[in-house]
Structure formats: C-alpha cells, structure tokens
Coordinates of C-alpha atoms in Angstrom, one line a residue:
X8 CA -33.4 8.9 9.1
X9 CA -30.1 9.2 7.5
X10 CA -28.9 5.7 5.4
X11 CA -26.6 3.6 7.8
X12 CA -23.1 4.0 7.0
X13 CA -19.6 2.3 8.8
X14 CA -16.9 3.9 10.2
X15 CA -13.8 2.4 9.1
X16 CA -12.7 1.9 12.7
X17 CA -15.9 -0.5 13.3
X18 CA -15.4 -2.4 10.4
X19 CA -14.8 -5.4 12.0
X20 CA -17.1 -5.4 14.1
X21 CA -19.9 -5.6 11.2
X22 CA -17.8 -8.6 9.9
X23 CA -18.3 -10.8 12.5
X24 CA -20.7 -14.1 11.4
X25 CA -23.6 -16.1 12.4
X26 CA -23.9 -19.9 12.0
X27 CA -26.1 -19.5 9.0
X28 CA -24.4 -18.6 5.6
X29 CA -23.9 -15.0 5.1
X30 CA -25.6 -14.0 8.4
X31 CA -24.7 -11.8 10.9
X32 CA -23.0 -13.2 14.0
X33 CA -24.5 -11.1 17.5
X34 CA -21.5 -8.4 17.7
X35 CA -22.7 -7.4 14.0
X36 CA -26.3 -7.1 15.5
X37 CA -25.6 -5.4 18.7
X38 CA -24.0 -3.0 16.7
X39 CA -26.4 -2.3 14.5
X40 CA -28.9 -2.1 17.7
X41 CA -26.7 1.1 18.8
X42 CA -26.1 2.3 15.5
X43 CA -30.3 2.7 15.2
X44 CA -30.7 3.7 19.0
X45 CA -28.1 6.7 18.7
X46 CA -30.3 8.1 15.3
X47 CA -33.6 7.6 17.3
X48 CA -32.3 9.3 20.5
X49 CA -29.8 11.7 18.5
X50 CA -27.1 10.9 21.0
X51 CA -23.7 9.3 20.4
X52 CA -22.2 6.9 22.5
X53 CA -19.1 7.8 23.5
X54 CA -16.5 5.4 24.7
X55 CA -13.6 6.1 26.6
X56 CA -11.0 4.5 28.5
X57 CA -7.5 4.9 30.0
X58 CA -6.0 3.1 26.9
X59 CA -7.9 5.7 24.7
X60 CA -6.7 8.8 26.6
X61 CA -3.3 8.0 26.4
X62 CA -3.2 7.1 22.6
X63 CA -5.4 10.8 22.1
X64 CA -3.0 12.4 24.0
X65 CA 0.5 10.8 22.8
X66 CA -0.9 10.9 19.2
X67 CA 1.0 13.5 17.4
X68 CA 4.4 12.5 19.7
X69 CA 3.9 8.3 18.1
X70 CA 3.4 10.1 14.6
X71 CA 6.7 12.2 14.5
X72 CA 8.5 9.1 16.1
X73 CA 7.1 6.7 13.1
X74 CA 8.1 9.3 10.8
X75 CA 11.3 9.6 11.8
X76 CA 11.8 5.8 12.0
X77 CA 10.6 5.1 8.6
X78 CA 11.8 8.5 6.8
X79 CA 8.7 9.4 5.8
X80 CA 9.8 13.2 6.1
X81 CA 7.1 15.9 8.1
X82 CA 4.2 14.5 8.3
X83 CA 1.3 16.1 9.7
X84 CA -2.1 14.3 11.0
X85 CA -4.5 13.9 8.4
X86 CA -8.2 15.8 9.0
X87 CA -9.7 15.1 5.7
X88 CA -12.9 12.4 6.3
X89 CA -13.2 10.3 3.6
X90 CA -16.4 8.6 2.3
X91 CA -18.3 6.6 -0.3
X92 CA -21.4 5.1 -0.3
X93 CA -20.8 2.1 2.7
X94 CA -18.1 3.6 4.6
X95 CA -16.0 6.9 6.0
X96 CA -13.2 7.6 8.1
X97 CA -10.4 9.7 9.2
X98 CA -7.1 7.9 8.3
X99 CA -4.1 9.0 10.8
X100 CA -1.7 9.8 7.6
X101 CA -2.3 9.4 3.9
X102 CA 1.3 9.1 2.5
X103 CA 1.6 9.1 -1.5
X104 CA 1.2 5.4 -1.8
X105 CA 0.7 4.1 2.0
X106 CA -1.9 4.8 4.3
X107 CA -0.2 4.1 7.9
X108 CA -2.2 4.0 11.1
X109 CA -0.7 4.5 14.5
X110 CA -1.6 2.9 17.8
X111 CA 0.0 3.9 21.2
X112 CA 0.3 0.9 23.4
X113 CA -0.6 1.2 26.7
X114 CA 2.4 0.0 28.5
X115 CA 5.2 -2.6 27.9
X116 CA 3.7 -5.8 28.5
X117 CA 0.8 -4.6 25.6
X118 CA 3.2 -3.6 23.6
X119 CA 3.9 -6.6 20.6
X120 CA 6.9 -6.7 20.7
X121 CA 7.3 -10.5 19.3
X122 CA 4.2 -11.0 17.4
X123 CA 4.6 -12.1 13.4
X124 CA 1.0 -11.6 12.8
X125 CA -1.0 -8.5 12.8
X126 CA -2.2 -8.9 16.7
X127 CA -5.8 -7.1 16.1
X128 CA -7.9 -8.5 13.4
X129 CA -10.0 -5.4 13.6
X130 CA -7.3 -3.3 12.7
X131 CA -6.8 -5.0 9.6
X132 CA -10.5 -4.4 8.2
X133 CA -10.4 -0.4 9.7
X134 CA -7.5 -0.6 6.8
X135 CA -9.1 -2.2 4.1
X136 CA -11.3 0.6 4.6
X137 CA -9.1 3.5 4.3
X138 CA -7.4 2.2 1.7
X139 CA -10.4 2.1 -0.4
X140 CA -11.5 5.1 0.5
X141 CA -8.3 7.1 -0.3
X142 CA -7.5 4.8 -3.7
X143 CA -3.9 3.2 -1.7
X144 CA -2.9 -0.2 -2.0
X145 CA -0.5 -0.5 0.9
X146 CA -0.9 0.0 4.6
X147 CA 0.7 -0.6 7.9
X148 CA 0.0 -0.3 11.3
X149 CA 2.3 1.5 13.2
X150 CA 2.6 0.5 17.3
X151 CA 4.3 3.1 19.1
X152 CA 5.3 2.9 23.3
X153 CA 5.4 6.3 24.4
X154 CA 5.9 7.7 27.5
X155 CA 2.6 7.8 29.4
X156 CA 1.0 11.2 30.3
X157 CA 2.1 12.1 34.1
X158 CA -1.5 12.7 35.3
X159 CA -2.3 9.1 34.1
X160 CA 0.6 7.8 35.8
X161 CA -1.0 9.6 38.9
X162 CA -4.4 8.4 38.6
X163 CA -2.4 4.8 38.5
X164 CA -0.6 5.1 41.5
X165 CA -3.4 6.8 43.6
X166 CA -5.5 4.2 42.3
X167 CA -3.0 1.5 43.6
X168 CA -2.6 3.5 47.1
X169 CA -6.3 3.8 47.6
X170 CA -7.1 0.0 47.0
X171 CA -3.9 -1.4 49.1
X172 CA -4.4 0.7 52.1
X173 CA -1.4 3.4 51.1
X174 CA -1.4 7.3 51.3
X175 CA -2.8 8.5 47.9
X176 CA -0.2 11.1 48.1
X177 CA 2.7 9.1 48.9
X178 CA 5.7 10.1 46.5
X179 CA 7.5 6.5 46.4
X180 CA 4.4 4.9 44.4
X181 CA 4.0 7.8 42.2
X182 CA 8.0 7.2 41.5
X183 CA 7.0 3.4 40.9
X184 CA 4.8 4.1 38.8
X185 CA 6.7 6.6 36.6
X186 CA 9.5 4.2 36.6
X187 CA 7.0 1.3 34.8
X188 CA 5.4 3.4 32.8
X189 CA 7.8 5.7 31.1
X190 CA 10.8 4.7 28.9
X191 CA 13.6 6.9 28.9
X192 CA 16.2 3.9 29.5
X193 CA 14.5 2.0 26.5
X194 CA 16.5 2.3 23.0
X195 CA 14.4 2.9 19.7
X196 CA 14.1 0.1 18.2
X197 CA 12.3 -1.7 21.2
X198 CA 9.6 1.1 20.9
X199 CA 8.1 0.7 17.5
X200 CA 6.8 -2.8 15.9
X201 CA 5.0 -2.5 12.4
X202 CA 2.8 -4.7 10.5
X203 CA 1.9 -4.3 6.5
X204 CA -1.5 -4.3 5.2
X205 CA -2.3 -5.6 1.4
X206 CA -5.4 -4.2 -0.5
X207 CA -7.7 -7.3 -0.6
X208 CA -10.2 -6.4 -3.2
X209 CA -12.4 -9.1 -2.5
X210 CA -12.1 -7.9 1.5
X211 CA -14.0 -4.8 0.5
X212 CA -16.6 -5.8 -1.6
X213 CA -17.3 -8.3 1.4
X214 CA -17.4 -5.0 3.4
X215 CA -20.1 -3.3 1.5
X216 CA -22.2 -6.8 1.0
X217 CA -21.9 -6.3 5.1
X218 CA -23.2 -3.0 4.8
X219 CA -26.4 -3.7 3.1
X220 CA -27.1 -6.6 5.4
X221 CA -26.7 -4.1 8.2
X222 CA -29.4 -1.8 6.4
X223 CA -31.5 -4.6 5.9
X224 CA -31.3 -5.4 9.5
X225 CA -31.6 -2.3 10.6
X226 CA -34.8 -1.9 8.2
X227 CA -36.1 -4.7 10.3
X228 CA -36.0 -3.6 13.5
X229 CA -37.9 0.0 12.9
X230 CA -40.6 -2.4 11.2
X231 CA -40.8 -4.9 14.2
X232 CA -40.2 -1.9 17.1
X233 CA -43.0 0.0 15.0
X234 CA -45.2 -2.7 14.8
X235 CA -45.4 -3.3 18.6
X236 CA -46.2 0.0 19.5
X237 CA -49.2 1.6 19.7
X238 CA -47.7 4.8 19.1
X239 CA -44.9 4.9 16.8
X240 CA -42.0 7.2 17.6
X241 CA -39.0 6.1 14.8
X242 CA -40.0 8.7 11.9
X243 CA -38.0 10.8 9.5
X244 CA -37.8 14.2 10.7

C-alpha cells in the first residue's frame, strides 16, 4: 500500500485538532478513514457540486481576467504536479516569485466583496503547501465572479420552476435567472477581491508533523481492522 501523502487542497483538513495536545480533531480522522478506504477498494471519491462545475468550467476565463488585472502578462494554467515527501499538488499558476490561486465564486452574494481577512482558512494551508513545494514565498488567492455557464443557469431556473409549481420551460424565469447570475452591467473592479499569503515556515513543518500523525493513524487502523477479522483483506499487492 502506497505511503499516505496530502494533497495540498486537503491540507486543512488534516490540521484540524483534538482536545488532547497534538492530537487529531475528528475531520483529520474521517479523513484519513477515506484516504485508507479509497487504497483498500482502489476507488476515488469524487466530489462534485454546482459550485465546483462552475469554477472547472470558468477556470481559464477567472485566470486571463486576474492576469489582466494584476499585469502578470499571458499566463497559462499550470499542469506540472508538484511533490515531496508529505505533500503534492497542482498550483493554478506559478509566477517567478508568486504562486496565485484562483477561485470562481458562485454568485454575488458569495462573492467577498468586503472581507479584510482571507474568508477560507483552508485556502490558506492549500498555499502553504504550494509554496513549499514550488520554493515561492508569496501567494494570493485570487476570487473571480464570472459569468455563470448558461446550462447552470438552466438547471437553476428549472429547478426553481419544478419546486414552485411553474413550467420548467417557461422563458421569464430562465431570463431571471440569467439576469442574477451573470454580470455584464457590473464594472471590473467589483469582480475580483484578492488576499496575500506569507510563507510561514513554522506552518509547514507543522504540516508534515500532521502528516506522520496521519500515517501513524492510518497504521492503526489496518492493525485494529486486521485484527478483527478472521480473514484479513488490507495487504500490499
């Protein structure tokens, strides 16, 4: 079985704490739970949601529009994994000295617009990461509202039809819809918020003391599920 490793983009959710010192709160197990059921089935779970469509497909449109914004000149999406011993991931851009990682909100009440403080904690350790793992010492997430995709507009309004007793097919709350959801009348600088990310040495090395808990944890759990059954089935293969 392959040594357990984090993806930068689940970082945080190692990092969460139990009530004992240096223990490992139940969102660090739970995760650890799936990361050992997915080797022992050989099956990834895949999560998916309306918010993650729309980001997937808007991608490349929210990473021109940051680059033009900042001046960061053609960019292109970076495909280069990175990895080390603890960790790997896939940054959106590696610039010469700043990774930046772009998120597409999914409308414009998530959009964060007013907030001082980096909104998702998460998103600061998925940077600590990269950073690491590509030697930068500056990052910044990047939120970008972007016009949402036209058949998730229509899955909205049908939705919305279908669960208030309207024709599915009715134009006028398709229109709705596309009026709420899509931005033309909105200038610029109402459409991208940024937030800088320091290296934090001491962040990472509490990142791969996380990591070796994890393996530790995980090492439990084959020796307790093997224990209890008659018949073994978590092996190397």
């Amino acid at each position: 079985m392959k040594q357990f490793k984090i993806r930068c983009s689940a970082i945080g959710k190692i990092m969460t704490n139990g009530r004992g010192s240096n223990t490992m709160g139940k969102t660090a197990q739970s995760y650890c739970q799936n990361w050992l059921k997915e080797q022992i089935y050989n099956r990834e779970k895949e999560f998916t949601s309306k918010q993650t469509d729309k980001g997937n497909i808007n991608e490349d449109e929210a990473i021109d529009f940051a680059a033009d914004w900042f001046g960061w000149g053609l960019v292109f999406k970076n495909e280069t994994r990175f990895e080390d011993d603890y960790k790997n991931g896939t940054p959106d851009l590696v610039l010469a000295d700043l990774v930046p990682d772009i998120k597409c909100s999914w409308d414009w009440s998530t959009f964060p617009l007013f907030d001082s403080d980096l909104p998702n904690k998460d998103y600061w350790w998925q940077l600590q990461g990269y950073m690491d793992l590509t030697g930068k010492k500056r990052a910044k997430v990047v939120y970008v509202l972007t016009d949402t995709p036209d058949h998730l507009i229509q899955r909205e309004a049908v939705y919305y039809a279908r669960n208030n007793g309207y024709d599915p097919d009715d134009f006028d709350i398709y229109e709705m819809f596309r009026d709420k959801m899509t931005y033309p009348d909105t200038p610029k600088r109402f459409k991208i918020r940024s937030f800088d990310v320091e290296y934090d040495a001491d962040a990472v090395k509490s990142i791969h003391e996380r990591v070796e808990l994890c393996r530790d944890y995980i090492a439990e759990l084959e020796k307790s599920f093997v224990k209890n059954q008659k018949n073994p089935v978590i092996a190397d293969s």
